[in-house]
mmCIF file of N, CA and C in Angstrom:
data_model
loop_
_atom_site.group_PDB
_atom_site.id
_atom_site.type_symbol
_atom_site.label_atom_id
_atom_site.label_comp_id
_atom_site.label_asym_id
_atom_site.label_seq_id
_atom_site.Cartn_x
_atom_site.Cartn_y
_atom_site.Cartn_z
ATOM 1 N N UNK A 1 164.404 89.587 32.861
ATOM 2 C CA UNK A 1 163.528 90.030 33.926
ATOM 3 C C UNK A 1 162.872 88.831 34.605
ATOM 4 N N UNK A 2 162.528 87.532 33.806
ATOM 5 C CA UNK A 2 161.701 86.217 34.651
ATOM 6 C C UNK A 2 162.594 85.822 35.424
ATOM 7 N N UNK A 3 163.944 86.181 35.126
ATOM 8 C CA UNK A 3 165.256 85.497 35.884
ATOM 9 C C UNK A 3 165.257 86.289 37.457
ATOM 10 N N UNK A 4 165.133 87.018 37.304
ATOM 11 C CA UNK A 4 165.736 87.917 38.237
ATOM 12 C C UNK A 4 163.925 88.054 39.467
ATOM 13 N N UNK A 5 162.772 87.917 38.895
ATOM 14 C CA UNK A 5 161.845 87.384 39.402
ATOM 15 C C UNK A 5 161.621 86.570 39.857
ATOM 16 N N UNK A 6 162.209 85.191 39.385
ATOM 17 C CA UNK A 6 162.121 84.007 40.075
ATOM 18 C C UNK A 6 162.816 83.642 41.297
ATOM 19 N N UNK A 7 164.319 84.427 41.444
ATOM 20 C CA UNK A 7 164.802 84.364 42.167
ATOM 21 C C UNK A 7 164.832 85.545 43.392
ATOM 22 N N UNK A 8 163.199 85.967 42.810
ATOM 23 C CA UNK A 8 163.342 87.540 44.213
ATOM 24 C C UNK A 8 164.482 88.263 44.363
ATOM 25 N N UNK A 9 165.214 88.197 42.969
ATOM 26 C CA UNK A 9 166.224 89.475 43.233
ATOM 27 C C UNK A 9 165.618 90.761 42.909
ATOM 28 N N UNK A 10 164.300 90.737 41.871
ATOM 29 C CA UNK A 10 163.269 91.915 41.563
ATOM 30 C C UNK A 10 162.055 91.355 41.931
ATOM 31 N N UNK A 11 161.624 92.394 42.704
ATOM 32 C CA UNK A 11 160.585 92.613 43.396
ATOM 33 C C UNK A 11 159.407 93.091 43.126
ATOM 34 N N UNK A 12 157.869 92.878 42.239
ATOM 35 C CA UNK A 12 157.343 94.178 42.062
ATOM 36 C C UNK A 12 156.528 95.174 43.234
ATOM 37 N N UNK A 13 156.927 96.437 43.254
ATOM 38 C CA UNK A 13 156.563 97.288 44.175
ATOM 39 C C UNK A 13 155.552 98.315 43.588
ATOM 40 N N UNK A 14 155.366 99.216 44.743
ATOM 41 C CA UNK A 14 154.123 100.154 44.799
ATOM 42 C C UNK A 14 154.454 101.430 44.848
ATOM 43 N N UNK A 15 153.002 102.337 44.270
ATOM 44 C CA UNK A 15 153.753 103.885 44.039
ATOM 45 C C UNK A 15 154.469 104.076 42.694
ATOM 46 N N UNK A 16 155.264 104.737 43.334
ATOM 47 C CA UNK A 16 156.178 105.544 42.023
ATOM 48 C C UNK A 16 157.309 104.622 41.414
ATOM 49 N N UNK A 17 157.421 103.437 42.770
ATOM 50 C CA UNK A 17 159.248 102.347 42.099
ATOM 51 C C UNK A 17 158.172 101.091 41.507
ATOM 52 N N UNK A 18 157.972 100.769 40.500
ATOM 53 C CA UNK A 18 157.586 99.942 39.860
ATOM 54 C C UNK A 18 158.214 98.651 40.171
ATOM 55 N N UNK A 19 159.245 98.568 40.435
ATOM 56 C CA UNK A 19 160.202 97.174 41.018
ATOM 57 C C UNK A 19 161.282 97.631 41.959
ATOM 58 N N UNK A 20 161.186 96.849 42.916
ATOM 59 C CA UNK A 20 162.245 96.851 43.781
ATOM 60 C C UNK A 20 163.351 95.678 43.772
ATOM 61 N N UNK A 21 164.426 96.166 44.774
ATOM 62 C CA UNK A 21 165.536 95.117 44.484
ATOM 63 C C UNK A 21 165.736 94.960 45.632
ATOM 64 N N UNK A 22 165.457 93.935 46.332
ATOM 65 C CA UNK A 22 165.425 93.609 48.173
ATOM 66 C C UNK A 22 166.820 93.777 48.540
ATOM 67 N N UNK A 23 167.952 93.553 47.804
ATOM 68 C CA UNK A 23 169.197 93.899 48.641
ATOM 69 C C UNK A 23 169.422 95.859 48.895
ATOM 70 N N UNK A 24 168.859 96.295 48.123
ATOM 71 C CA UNK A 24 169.069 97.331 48.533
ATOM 72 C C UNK A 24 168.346 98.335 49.368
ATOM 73 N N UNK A 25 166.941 97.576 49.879
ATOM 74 C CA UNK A 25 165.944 97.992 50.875
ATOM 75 C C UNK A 25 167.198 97.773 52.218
ATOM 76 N N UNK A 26 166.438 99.288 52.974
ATOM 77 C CA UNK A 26 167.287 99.688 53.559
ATOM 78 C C UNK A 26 166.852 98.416 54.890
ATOM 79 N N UNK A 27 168.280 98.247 55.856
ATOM 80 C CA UNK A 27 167.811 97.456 57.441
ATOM 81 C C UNK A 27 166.833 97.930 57.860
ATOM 82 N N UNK A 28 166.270 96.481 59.176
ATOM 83 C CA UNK A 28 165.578 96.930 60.201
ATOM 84 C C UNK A 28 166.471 98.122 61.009
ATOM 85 N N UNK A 29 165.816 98.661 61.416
ATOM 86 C CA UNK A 29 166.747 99.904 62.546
ATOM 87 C C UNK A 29 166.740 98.736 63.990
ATOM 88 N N UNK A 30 168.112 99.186 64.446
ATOM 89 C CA UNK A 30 168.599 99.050 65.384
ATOM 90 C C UNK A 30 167.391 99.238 66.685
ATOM 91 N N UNK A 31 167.485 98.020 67.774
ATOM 92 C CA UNK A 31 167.070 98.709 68.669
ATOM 93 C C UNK A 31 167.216 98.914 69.908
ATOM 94 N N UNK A 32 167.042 99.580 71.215
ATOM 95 C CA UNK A 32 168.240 100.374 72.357
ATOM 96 C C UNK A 32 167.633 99.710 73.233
ATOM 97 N N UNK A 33 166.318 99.035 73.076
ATOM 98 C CA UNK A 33 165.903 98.353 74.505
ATOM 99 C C UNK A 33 166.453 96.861 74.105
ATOM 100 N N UNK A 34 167.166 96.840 75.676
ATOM 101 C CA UNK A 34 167.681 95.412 76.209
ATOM 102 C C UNK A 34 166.538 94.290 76.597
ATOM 103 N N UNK A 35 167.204 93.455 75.785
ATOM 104 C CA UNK A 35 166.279 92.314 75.825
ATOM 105 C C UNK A 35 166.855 91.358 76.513
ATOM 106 N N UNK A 36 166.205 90.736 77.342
ATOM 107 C CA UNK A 36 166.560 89.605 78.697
ATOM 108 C C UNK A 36 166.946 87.980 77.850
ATOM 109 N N UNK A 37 165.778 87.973 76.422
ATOM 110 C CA UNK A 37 165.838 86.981 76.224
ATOM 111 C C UNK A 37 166.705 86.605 75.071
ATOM 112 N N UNK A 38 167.442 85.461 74.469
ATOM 113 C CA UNK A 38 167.626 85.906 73.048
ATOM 114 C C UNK A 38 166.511 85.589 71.888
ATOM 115 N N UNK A 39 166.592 86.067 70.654
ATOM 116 C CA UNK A 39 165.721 86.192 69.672
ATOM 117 C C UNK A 39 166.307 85.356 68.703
ATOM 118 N N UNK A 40 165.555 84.674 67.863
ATOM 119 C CA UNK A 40 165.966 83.818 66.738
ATOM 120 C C UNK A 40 165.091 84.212 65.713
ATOM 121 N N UNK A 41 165.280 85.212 64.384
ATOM 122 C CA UNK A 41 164.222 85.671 63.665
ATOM 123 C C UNK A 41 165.381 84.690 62.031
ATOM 124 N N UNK A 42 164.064 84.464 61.147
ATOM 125 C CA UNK A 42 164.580 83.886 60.054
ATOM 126 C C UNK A 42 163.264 83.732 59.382
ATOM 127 N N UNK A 43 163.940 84.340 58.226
ATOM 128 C CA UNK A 43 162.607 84.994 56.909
ATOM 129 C C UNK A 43 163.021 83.944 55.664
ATOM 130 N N UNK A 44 161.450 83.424 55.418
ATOM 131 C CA UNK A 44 162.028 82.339 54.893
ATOM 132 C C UNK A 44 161.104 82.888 53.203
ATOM 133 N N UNK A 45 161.792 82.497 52.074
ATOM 134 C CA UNK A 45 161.202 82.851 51.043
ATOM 135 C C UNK A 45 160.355 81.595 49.757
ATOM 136 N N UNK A 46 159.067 81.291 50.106
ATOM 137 C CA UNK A 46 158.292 80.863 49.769
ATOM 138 C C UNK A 46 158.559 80.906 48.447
ATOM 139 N N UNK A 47 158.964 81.825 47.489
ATOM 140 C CA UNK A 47 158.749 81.692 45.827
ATOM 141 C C UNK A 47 159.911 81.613 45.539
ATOM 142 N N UNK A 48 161.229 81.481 45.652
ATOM 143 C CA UNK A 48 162.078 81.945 45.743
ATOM 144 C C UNK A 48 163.124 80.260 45.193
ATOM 145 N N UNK A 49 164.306 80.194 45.151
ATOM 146 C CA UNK A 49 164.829 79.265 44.953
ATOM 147 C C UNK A 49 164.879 78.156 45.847
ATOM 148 N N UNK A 50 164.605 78.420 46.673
ATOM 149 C CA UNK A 50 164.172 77.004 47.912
ATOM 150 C C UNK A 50 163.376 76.266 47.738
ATOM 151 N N UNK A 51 162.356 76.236 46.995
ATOM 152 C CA UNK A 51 160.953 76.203 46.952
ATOM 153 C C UNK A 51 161.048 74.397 46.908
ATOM 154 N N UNK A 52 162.181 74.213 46.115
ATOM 155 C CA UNK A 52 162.044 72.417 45.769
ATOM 156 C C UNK A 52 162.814 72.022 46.792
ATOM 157 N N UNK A 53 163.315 72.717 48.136
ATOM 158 C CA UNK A 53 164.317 72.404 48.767
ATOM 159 C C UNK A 53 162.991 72.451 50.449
ATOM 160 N N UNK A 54 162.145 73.149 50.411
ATOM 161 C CA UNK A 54 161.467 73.081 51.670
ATOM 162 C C UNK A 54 161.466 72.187 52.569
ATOM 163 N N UNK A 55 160.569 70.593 51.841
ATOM 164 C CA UNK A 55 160.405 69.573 52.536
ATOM 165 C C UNK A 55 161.758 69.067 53.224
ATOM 166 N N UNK A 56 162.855 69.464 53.125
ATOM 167 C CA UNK A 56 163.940 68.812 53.735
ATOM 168 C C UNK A 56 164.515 69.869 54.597
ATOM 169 N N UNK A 57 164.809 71.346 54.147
ATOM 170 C CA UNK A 57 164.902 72.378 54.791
ATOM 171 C C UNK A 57 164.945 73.005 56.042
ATOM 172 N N UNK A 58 163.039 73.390 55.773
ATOM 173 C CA UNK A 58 162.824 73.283 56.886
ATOM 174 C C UNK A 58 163.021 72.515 58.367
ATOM 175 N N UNK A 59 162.580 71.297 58.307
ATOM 176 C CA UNK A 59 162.743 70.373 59.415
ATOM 177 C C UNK A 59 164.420 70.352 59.867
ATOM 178 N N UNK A 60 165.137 70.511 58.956
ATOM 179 C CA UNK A 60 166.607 70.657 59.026
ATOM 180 C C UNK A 60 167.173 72.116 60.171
ATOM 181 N N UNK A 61 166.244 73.064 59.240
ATOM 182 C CA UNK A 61 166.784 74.008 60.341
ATOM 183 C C UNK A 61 165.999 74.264 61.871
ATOM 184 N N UNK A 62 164.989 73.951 61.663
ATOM 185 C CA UNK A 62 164.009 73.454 63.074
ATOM 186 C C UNK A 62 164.987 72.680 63.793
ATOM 187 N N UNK A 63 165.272 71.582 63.145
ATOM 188 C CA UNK A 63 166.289 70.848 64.348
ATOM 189 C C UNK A 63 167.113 71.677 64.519
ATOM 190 N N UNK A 64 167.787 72.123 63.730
ATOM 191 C CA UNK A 64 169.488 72.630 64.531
ATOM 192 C C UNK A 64 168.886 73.990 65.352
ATOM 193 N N UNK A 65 168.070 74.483 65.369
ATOM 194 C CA UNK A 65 167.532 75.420 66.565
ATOM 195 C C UNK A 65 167.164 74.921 67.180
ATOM 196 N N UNK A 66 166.537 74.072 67.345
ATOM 197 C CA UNK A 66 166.196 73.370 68.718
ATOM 198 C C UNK A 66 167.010 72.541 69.663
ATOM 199 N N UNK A 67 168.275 72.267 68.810
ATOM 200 C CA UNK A 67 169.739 71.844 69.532
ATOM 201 C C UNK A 67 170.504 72.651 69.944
ATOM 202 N N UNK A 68 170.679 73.955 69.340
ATOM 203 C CA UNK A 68 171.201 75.275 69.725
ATOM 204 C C UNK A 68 170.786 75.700 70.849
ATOM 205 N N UNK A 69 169.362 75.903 70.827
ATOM 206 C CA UNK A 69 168.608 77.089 71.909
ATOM 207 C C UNK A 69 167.485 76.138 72.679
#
């Protein structure tokens, strides 16, 4: 269970599911209004196995979006 915590594959949740498992939380829903602009969304996980990887990471993917778009 610390395994599977550390790496945010278990989640603890609220209510009645005592733990969740983020791959199986359902998508964002789709949505029908047209957007003029494009969107760049990216969820980044703070506790998670990156954590010793940030300081280089980040700035890494900052650049390559900012060369992209």
């Amino acid at each position: 269970q610390a395994f599977l915590e550390h790496f945010d594959l278990l989640v603890p949740g609220s209510g009645k599911a005592p733990w969740l498992v983020p791959s199986l939380l359902p998508r964002r829903p789709e949505t029908t209004a047209a957007r003029s602009t494009p969107e760049v969304v990216f969820v980044l996980d703070f506790k998670g196995a990156f954590r010793r990887l940030l300081s280089t990471l980040i700035p890494r993917l900052l650049c390559q979006l900012r060369k992209r778009y």
